Amino acid sequence: MKNKTNGLPQEGEARPSRCPDNSAFKQQRLPAWKPQLDIVTVLSSFFLVGTFCLTVGVCLILSANSVREIQIDYSDKCSDCSKLRENSSNWNKECHCSVNFTLKEDILGDVFMYYGLQNFYQNHRRYVISRSDAQLLGRNVNIQKSYCAPFTTYQNGTPMAPCGAVANSMFNDTIDLFYNRNSSVIQVPLLKTGNSWWTDKNVKFRNPESYNLSSAFAGTARPPYWQKPAYLLDEEDERNNGYVNDDFIIWMRVSAFATFRNLYRRVRRVRQFAEGLPAGNYTFRISYNFPVTRFKGRKHVILSTVVWSGGSNPFLGIAYMVSGTAATLAGFVITGIHLKLRKKKTYFQRQKSPLT
């Protein structure tokens, strides 16, 4: 009968070895390449990286400066509408204003229209999480268990669709562009769709399944600050309604900074606008709905072109320039230290040579 123990080895028994197997992998004998860093290799790396970053930085900055852009602040020019909108009891009253401007030169190529907001902070954590991604996917969920509060349901229990603070604060000014040619006024054709990312339009946002969109949103109500329900956001295009509306999708991608711009429209290149926007007099006609006075905000309309590196944003080019300058300076500093140490080493060798 075997003697029962606690699993400890008895006298005379061999202790199990804790050493790894005698293999090339476990004994770290696999062939490997180990770079031999000398002063030439190190300095060459620093100077090559610095030259590359400086070259790319210069190209990006020159590219960003070649973007044609015009920005118009209409906060003060629509001050009467702004005062009307500050009173919440006037939510159902329409207010329109016009802003005239002149293009001295043609803007050739694809022209994009953006709306810009200043001093509007979207990076507050409670604001960012105030949404229901499951609801935006068209699922039937209990939004009471989501992070949408306090924009979840009305006092009578009717759920909001979409819910949350992000959706409720959606930018809802309507901006139209007109070209004043001689004595005629021509409306510039603008594209509402095709402005959002493909992944957002086809993956992250979906409408509830139903035989029509109005019945899909039956039993729900629009957010308090909206003037229309979700299924009527675009009355001209049924495919651009509900949670897959381009303006709504773009707004739901919150910004990290207080001053930002979002893509609003693209100029449709037809007829006299086939090459872009010709020089001349233009007018923005704005249906003012989005109040900004209480948080000391500003609103802009931006017309801009794009280049191979994107829009008018020199940040990436400046970042490359700073990195390239730092790498080049580091290379010069290391070169100076190396020459100084080599000179000192040569001096000591000469001092020792008579004794030997």
CSV table of C-alpha atoms in Angstrom, one decimal:
chain,number,residue,atom,x,y,z
A,1,MET,CA,0.0,0.0,0.0
A,2,LYS,CA,1.4,3.4,-1.0
A,3,ASN,CA,2.1,5.9,1.6
A,4,LYS,CA,-0.1,8.9,1.2
A,5,THR,CA,1.7,12.2,1.3
A,6,ASN,CA,0.9,15.8,0.6
A,7,GLY,CA,2.5,15.6,-2.9
A,8,LEU,CA,6.0,16.4,-1.5
A,9,PRO,CA,8.9,14.2,-2.7
A,10,GLN,CA,10.1,11.6,-0.2
A,11,GLU,CA,13.6,10.8,0.7
A,12,GLY,CA,15.4,9.0,-2.1
A,13,GLU,CA,13.0,10.3,-4.8
A,14,ALA,CA,14.3,12.6,-7.5
A,15,ARG,CA,12.9,16.2,-7.4
A,16,PRO,CA,11.2,17.3,-10.6
A,17,SER,CA,13.3,19.7,-12.6
A,18,ARG,CA,12.0,23.3,-13.1
A,19,CYS,CA,14.4,24.1,-15.8
A,20,PRO,CA,13.0,24.7,-19.3
A,21,ASP,CA,13.5,22.0,-22.0
A,22,ASN,CA,16.9,21.9,-23.7
A,23,SER,CA,15.6,23.3,-27.0
A,24,ALA,CA,16.8,26.2,-29.1
A,25,PHE,CA,13.6,28.1,-28.5
A,26,LYS,CA,13.3,27.7,-24.7
A,27,GLN,CA,17.1,28.1,-24.2
A,28,GLN,CA,17.1,31.2,-26.4
A,29,ARG,CA,19.6,29.8,-29.0
A,30,LEU,CA,17.5,30.7,-32.1
A,31,PRO,CA,19.5,32.6,-34.7
A,32,ALA,CA,18.8,36.4,-34.5
A,33,TRP,CA,20.1,39.6,-36.0
A,34,LYS,CA,21.6,42.0,-33.6
A,35,PRO,CA,22.4,45.4,-35.1
A,36,GLN,CA,25.9,46.7,-34.3
A,37,LEU,CA,25.3,50.4,-33.6
A,38,ASP,CA,28.2,52.6,-34.4
A,39,ILE,CA,28.5,56.3,-34.7
A,40,VAL,CA,28.0,56.3,-38.5
A,41,THR,CA,24.8,54.2,-38.3
A,42,VAL,CA,23.3,56.3,-35.5
A,43,LEU,CA,24.0,59.7,-37.1
A,44,SER,CA,22.8,58.5,-40.5
A,45,SER,CA,19.5,57.4,-38.9
A,46,PHE,CA,19.0,60.7,-37.2
A,47,PHE,CA,19.8,62.8,-40.3
A,48,LEU,CA,17.7,60.6,-42.6
A,49,VAL,CA,14.7,60.7,-40.3
A,50,GLY,CA,15.1,64.5,-39.9
A,51,THR,CA,15.4,65.1,-43.7
A,52,PHE,CA,12.4,62.8,-44.4
A,53,CYS,CA,10.1,64.6,-41.8
A,54,LEU,CA,11.2,68.0,-42.9
A,55,THR,CA,10.5,67.2,-46.6
A,56,VAL,CA,7.1,65.7,-45.8
A,57,GLY,CA,6.3,68.7,-43.5
A,58,VAL,CA,7.1,71.2,-46.1
A,59,CYS,CA,5.0,69.4,-48.7
A,60,LEU,CA,2.0,69.2,-46.3
A,61,ILE,CA,2.2,72.9,-45.4
A,62,LEU,CA,2.4,74.0,-49.0
A,63,SER,CA,-0.5,71.7,-49.9
A,64,ALA,CA,-2.6,73.1,-47.0
A,65,ASN,CA,-1.9,76.6,-48.1
A,66,SER,CA,-3.0,75.9,-51.6
A,67,VAL,CA,-6.6,75.2,-50.4
A,68,ARG,CA,-9.0,77.9,-51.5
A,69,GLU,CA,-11.3,78.8,-48.5
A,70,ILE,CA,-13.7,81.5,-47.6
A,71,GLN,CA,-15.2,81.7,-44.1
A,72,ILE,CA,-18.2,83.9,-43.1
A,73,ASP,CA,-19.4,84.6,-39.6
A,74,TYR,CA,-23.1,85.1,-39.6
A,75,SER,CA,-23.6,85.3,-35.8
A,76,ASP,CA,-23.9,89.1,-35.7
A,77,LYS,CA,-25.5,89.5,-39.2
A,78,CYS,CA,-28.4,87.3,-38.0
A,79,SER,CA,-28.7,89.0,-34.6
A,80,ASP,CA,-32.5,89.5,-34.8
A,81,CYS,CA,-33.1,85.8,-35.4
A,82,SER,CA,-30.6,85.0,-32.6
A,83,LYS,CA,-32.7,87.1,-30.1
A,84,LEU,CA,-35.8,85.4,-31.3
A,85,ARG,CA,-34.3,81.9,-30.8
A,86,GLU,CA,-33.1,82.6,-27.3
A,87,ASN,CA,-36.7,82.5,-26.1
A,88,SER,CA,-37.7,78.9,-26.1
A,89,SER,CA,-41.4,79.8,-26.5
A,90,ASN,CA,-40.6,80.9,-30.1
A,91,TRP,CA,-39.4,77.4,-31.1
A,92,ASN,CA,-42.1,77.1,-33.8
A,93,LYS,CA,-41.5,80.5,-35.4
A,94,GLU,CA,-39.4,80.7,-38.5
A,95,CYS,CA,-36.7,83.3,-38.9
A,96,HIS,CA,-34.6,84.0,-42.0
A,97,CYS,CA,-31.6,86.1,-42.7
A,98,SER,CA,-29.3,86.8,-45.6
A,99,VAL,CA,-25.5,87.3,-45.9
A,100,ASN,CA,-24.0,88.7,-49.0
A,101,PHE,CA,-20.3,88.1,-50.1
A,102,THR,CA,-18.2,88.3,-53.2
A,103,LEU,CA,-15.8,85.8,-54.7
A,104,LYS,CA,-13.0,87.8,-56.4
A,105,GLU,CA,-11.6,84.7,-58.1
A,106,ASP,CA,-13.1,81.4,-59.4
A,107,ILE,CA,-13.0,78.5,-57.0
A,108,LEU,CA,-12.3,75.6,-59.3
A,109,GLY,CA,-12.8,71.9,-58.6
A,110,ASP,CA,-15.0,70.3,-55.9
A,111,VAL,CA,-16.3,72.8,-53.5
A,112,PHE,CA,-17.5,71.8,-50.0
A,113,MET,CA,-19.7,73.7,-47.6
A,114,TYR,CA,-19.2,73.4,-43.9
A,115,TYR,CA,-20.9,74.9,-40.9
A,116,GLY,CA,-18.6,75.9,-38.0
A,117,LEU,CA,-19.3,76.3,-34.3
A,118,GLN,CA,-17.1,78.2,-31.9
A,119,ASN,CA,-17.1,77.7,-28.1
A,120,PHE,CA,-19.4,74.7,-28.3
A,121,TYR,CA,-17.9,72.0,-26.0
A,122,GLN,CA,-18.8,68.5,-27.0
A,123,ASN,CA,-16.0,66.8,-25.1
A,124,HIS,CA,-17.8,66.6,-21.8
A,125,ARG,CA,-18.0,63.0,-20.7
A,126,ARG,CA,-21.7,63.1,-19.7
A,127,TYR,CA,-22.5,64.6,-23.1
A,128,VAL,CA,-20.5,62.2,-25.1
A,129,ILE,CA,-22.0,59.1,-23.6
A,130,SER,CA,-25.6,60.5,-23.8
A,131,ARG,CA,-26.7,58.3,-26.6
A,132,SER,CA,-28.0,54.8,-27.3
A,133,ASP,CA,-26.0,53.0,-30.0
A,134,ALA,CA,-28.4,50.1,-29.9
A,135,GLN,CA,-31.3,52.4,-30.7
A,136,LEU,CA,-29.3,54.0,-33.6
A,137,LEU,CA,-28.9,50.5,-35.0
A,138,GLY,CA,-32.7,50.2,-35.3
A,139,ARG,CA,-33.1,47.8,-32.4
A,140,ASN,CA,-36.1,47.8,-30.1
A,141,VAL,CA,-34.4,48.7,-26.8
A,142,ASN,CA,-35.5,50.0,-23.4
A,143,ILE,CA,-33.8,53.4,-23.4
A,144,GLN,CA,-34.6,53.9,-19.7
A,145,LYS,CA,-31.6,51.6,-19.1
A,146,SER,CA,-29.3,53.6,-21.5
A,147,TYR,CA,-27.2,56.7,-20.8
A,148,CYS,CA,-29.6,59.0,-22.6
A,149,ALA,CA,-31.0,60.6,-19.4
A,150,PRO,CA,-32.5,63.2,-19.1
A,151,PHE,CA,-33.4,63.0,-22.8
A,152,THR,CA,-35.1,59.6,-22.6
A,153,THR,CA,-38.8,60.0,-22.3
A,154,TYR,CA,-41.4,62.7,-22.0
A,155,GLN,CA,-43.5,63.1,-18.8
A,156,ASN,CA,-46.3,61.1,-20.4
A,157,GLY,CA,-43.8,58.2,-20.9
A,158,THR,CA,-43.4,58.6,-24.7
A,159,PRO,CA,-39.8,57.6,-25.6
A,160,MET,CA,-37.6,60.0,-27.6
A,161,ALA,CA,-36.2,58.8,-30.9
A,162,PRO,CA,-33.4,59.4,-31.1
A,163,CYS,CA,-32.6,59.8,-27.4
A,164,GLY,CA,-29.7,61.5,-25.7
A,165,ALA,CA,-28.1,65.0,-25.4
A,166,VAL,CA,-26.0,64.6,-28.5
A,167,ALA,CA,-29.0,64.0,-30.8
A,168,ASN,CA,-31.1,66.6,-29.0
A,169,SER,CA,-28.5,69.4,-29.7
A,170,MET,CA,-28.2,68.6,-33.4
A,171,PHE,CA,-27.3,71.6,-35.6
A,172,ASN,CA,-30.5,72.5,-37.5
A,173,ASP,CA,-29.9,75.7,-39.4
A,174,THR,CA,-30.8,75.5,-43.1
A,175,ILE,CA,-28.3,77.2,-45.4
A,176,ASP,CA,-28.9,77.8,-49.1
A,177,LEU,CA,-26.5,79.4,-51.5
A,178,PHE,CA,-27.5,81.8,-54.4
A,179,TYR,CA,-25.4,83.2,-57.3
A,180,ASN,CA,-26.3,86.7,-58.3
A,181,ARG,CA,-25.6,86.8,-62.0
A,182,ASN,CA,-26.4,90.1,-63.7
A,183,SER,CA,-30.0,90.7,-62.8
A,184,SER,CA,-30.9,87.1,-62.2
A,185,VAL,CA,-30.6,85.0,-59.0
A,186,ILE,CA,-29.5,81.4,-59.5
A,187,GLN,CA,-29.7,78.8,-56.7
A,188,VAL,CA,-26.5,76.8,-56.4
A,189,PRO,CA,-27.3,73.1,-56.5
A,190,LEU,CA,-26.1,71.4,-53.3
A,191,LEU,CA,-25.8,67.7,-52.6
A,192,LYS,CA,-27.2,66.5,-49.2
A,193,THR,CA,-26.1,62.9,-49.4
A,194,GLY,CA,-22.7,61.2,-49.8
A,195,ASN,CA,-21.2,63.4,-47.1
A,196,SER,CA,-20.9,60.8,-44.3
A,197,TRP,CA,-18.5,57.9,-44.0
A,198,TRP,CA,-19.5,54.6,-45.6
A,199,THR,CA,-19.1,52.7,-42.4
A,200,ASP,CA,-21.4,55.1,-40.5
A,201,LYS,CA,-24.1,55.0,-43.2
A,202,ASN,CA,-24.1,51.2,-43.6
A,203,VAL,CA,-22.8,49.8,-40.3
A,204,LYS,CA,-23.2,52.1,-37.3
A,205,PHE,CA,-26.6,53.6,-38.2
A,206,ARG,CA,-29.7,51.7,-39.4
A,207,ASN,CA,-33.4,52.5,-39.3
A,208,PRO,CA,-35.9,50.2,-37.6
A,209,GLU,CA,-37.4,47.6,-39.9
A,210,SER,CA,-41.0,48.3,-41.0
A,211,TYR,CA,-43.0,48.6,-44.2
A,212,ASN,CA,-42.6,52.4,-44.0
A,213,LEU,CA,-40.5,54.7,-41.9
A,214,SER,CA,-43.3,56.6,-40.2
A,215,SER,CA,-44.7,53.3,-38.8
A,216,ALA,CA,-41.2,52.3,-37.7
A,217,PHE,CA,-41.2,55.4,-35.4
A,218,ALA,CA,-44.7,55.0,-34.2
A,219,GLY,CA,-45.0,55.3,-30.5
A,220,THR,CA,-42.0,57.6,-30.2
A,221,ALA,CA,-41.6,61.4,-30.3
A,222,ARG,CA,-38.9,63.7,-31.6
A,223,PRO,CA,-36.3,65.2,-29.2
A,224,PRO,CA,-37.4,68.5,-27.5
A,225,TYR,CA,-35.2,70.8,-29.6
A,226,TRP,CA,-36.1,69.2,-32.9
A,227,GLN,CA,-38.7,70.8,-35.2
A,228,LYS,CA,-39.4,67.6,-37.2
A,229,PRO,CA,-39.5,63.9,-36.3
A,230,ALA,CA,-36.7,61.7,-37.4
A,231,TYR,CA,-38.6,60.2,-40.4
A,232,LEU,CA,-39.1,63.7,-41.9
A,233,LEU,CA,-35.5,65.1,-41.7
A,234,ASP,CA,-35.3,65.1,-45.5
A,235,GLU,CA,-38.7,65.4,-47.2
A,236,GLU,CA,-37.2,65.3,-50.7
A,237,ASP,CA,-35.3,62.0,-50.3
A,238,GLU,CA,-36.9,59.1,-48.4
A,239,ARG,CA,-33.6,57.3,-48.3
A,240,ASN,CA,-32.0,60.1,-46.3
A,241,ASN,CA,-34.4,60.0,-43.4
A,242,GLY,CA,-34.4,58.5,-39.9
A,243,TYR,CA,-31.1,57.4,-38.3
A,244,VAL,CA,-29.4,57.2,-41.7
A,245,ASN,CA,-29.8,60.9,-42.4
A,246,ASP,CA,-26.4,62.3,-43.4
A,247,ASP,CA,-26.7,65.5,-41.4
A,248,PHE,CA,-27.6,63.5,-38.3
A,249,ILE,CA,-24.8,61.0,-38.8
A,250,ILE,CA,-22.2,63.7,-39.1
A,251,TRP,CA,-23.4,65.5,-36.0
A,252,MET,CA,-23.3,62.4,-33.9
A,253,ARG,CA,-19.5,62.2,-34.5
A,254,VAL,CA,-18.6,64.6,-31.7
A,255,SER,CA,-15.6,66.9,-31.7
A,256,ALA,CA,-12.7,66.9,-29.3
A,257,PHE,CA,-12.3,70.7,-29.4
A,258,ALA,CA,-14.7,73.6,-28.7
A,259,THR,CA,-14.2,75.1,-32.2
A,260,PHE,CA,-14.9,72.7,-35.0
A,261,ARG,CA,-16.5,72.4,-38.4
A,262,ASN,CA,-18.8,69.7,-39.9
A,263,LEU,CA,-19.4,69.0,-43.6
A,264,TYR,CA,-22.8,70.3,-44.6
A,265,ARG,CA,-23.2,70.2,-48.4
A,266,ARG,CA,-21.2,69.7,-51.6
A,267,VAL,CA,-21.7,71.8,-54.7
A,268,ARG,CA,-23.2,69.8,-57.5
A,269,ARG,CA,-21.0,70.4,-60.6
A,270,VAL,CA,-23.6,71.1,-63.3
A,271,ARG,CA,-24.4,73.8,-65.7
A,272,GLN,CA,-22.5,77.0,-64.9
A,273,PHE,CA,-21.1,75.4,-61.8
A,274,ALA,CA,-19.5,72.5,-63.7
A,275,GLU,CA,-16.0,73.8,-63.0
A,276,GLY,CA,-16.7,75.0,-59.5
A,277,LEU,CA,-17.9,78.4,-58.2
A,278,PRO,CA,-17.3,81.3,-60.7
A,279,ALA,CA,-16.3,84.7,-59.4
A,280,GLY,CA,-19.1,87.0,-58.6
A,281,ASN,CA,-21.7,88.0,-56.0
A,282,TYR,CA,-23.3,85.4,-53.8
A,283,THR,CA,-25.8,85.2,-51.0
A,284,PHE,CA,-26.3,82.8,-48.1
A,285,ARG,CA,-30.0,82.5,-47.1
A,286,ILE,CA,-30.2,81.0,-43.7
A,287,SER,CA,-33.1,79.6,-41.8
A,288,TYR,CA,-31.9,80.4,-38.2
A,289,ASN,CA,-32.8,77.7,-35.7
A,290,PHE,CA,-29.7,77.0,-33.7
A,291,PRO,CA,-29.1,79.5,-30.8
A,292,VAL,CA,-25.6,80.1,-29.6
A,293,THR,CA,-25.8,83.4,-27.6
A,294,ARG,CA,-26.2,81.9,-24.2
A,295,PHE,CA,-22.9,80.0,-24.3
A,296,LYS,CA,-21.2,82.9,-26.1
A,297,GLY,CA,-20.8,80.9,-29.3
A,298,ARG,CA,-20.3,81.9,-32.9
A,299,LYS,CA,-21.5,80.3,-36.1
A,300,HIS,CA,-19.7,80.2,-39.5
A,301,VAL,CA,-20.3,79.0,-43.0
A,302,ILE,CA,-17.2,77.8,-44.8
A,303,LEU,CA,-16.7,77.2,-48.5
A,304,SER,CA,-13.5,75.2,-49.2
A,305,THR,CA,-11.7,73.0,-51.7
A,306,VAL,CA,-9.6,70.0,-50.9
A,307,VAL,CA,-6.2,68.7,-52.0
A,308,TRP,CA,-4.5,65.4,-51.8
A,309,SER,CA,-3.7,65.9,-48.1
A,310,GLY,CA,-7.2,67.0,-47.2
A,311,GLY,CA,-8.5,70.4,-46.3
A,312,SER,CA,-7.0,73.6,-44.9
A,313,ASN,CA,-5.3,72.1,-41.8
A,314,PRO,CA,-1.6,72.7,-41.3
A,315,PHE,CA,-1.3,70.8,-38.1
A,316,LEU,CA,0.1,67.6,-39.6
A,317,GLY,CA,2.7,69.5,-41.6
A,318,ILE,CA,3.7,71.5,-38.5
A,319,ALA,CA,4.0,68.2,-36.5
A,320,TYR,CA,6.3,66.7,-39.2
A,321,MET,CA,8.4,69.9,-39.2
A,322,VAL,CA,8.8,69.8,-35.5
A,323,SER,CA,9.8,66.1,-35.5
A,324,GLY,CA,12.2,66.6,-38.4
A,325,THR,CA,13.8,69.6,-36.7
A,326,ALA,CA,14.2,67.7,-33.4
A,327,ALA,CA,15.8,64.7,-35.1
A,328,THR,CA,18.2,66.9,-37.1
A,329,LEU,CA,19.2,68.9,-33.9
A,330,ALA,CA,19.7,65.7,-32.1
A,331,GLY,CA,22.0,64.5,-34.9
A,332,PHE,CA,24.1,67.6,-34.6
A,333,VAL,CA,24.3,67.4,-30.8
A,334,ILE,CA,25.4,63.8,-31.0
A,335,THR,CA,28.0,64.7,-33.7
A,336,GLY,CA,29.4,67.5,-31.4
A,337,ILE,CA,29.6,65.2,-28.4
A,338,HIS,CA,31.3,62.5,-30.5
A,339,LEU,CA,33.9,64.9,-31.9
A,340,LYS,CA,34.6,66.3,-28.5
A,341,LEU,CA,35.1,62.8,-26.9
A,342,ARG,CA,37.3,61.7,-29.8
A,343,LYS,CA,39.5,64.8,-29.5
A,344,LYS,CA,39.8,64.2,-25.8
A,345,LYS,CA,40.7,60.5,-26.4
A,346,THR,CA,43.4,61.5,-28.9
A,347,TYR,CA,44.8,64.0,-26.4
A,348,PHE,CA,45.2,61.3,-23.7
A,349,GLN,CA,46.7,58.8,-26.1
A,350,ARG,CA,49.4,61.4,-27.0
A,351,GLN,CA,50.1,62.1,-23.3
A,352,LYS,CA,50.6,58.4,-22.6
A,353,SER,CA,52.7,57.6,-25.7
A,354,PRO,CA,56.2,58.9,-24.3
A,355,LEU,CA,55.8,56.6,-21.2
A,356,THR,CA,55.3,53.6,-23.3
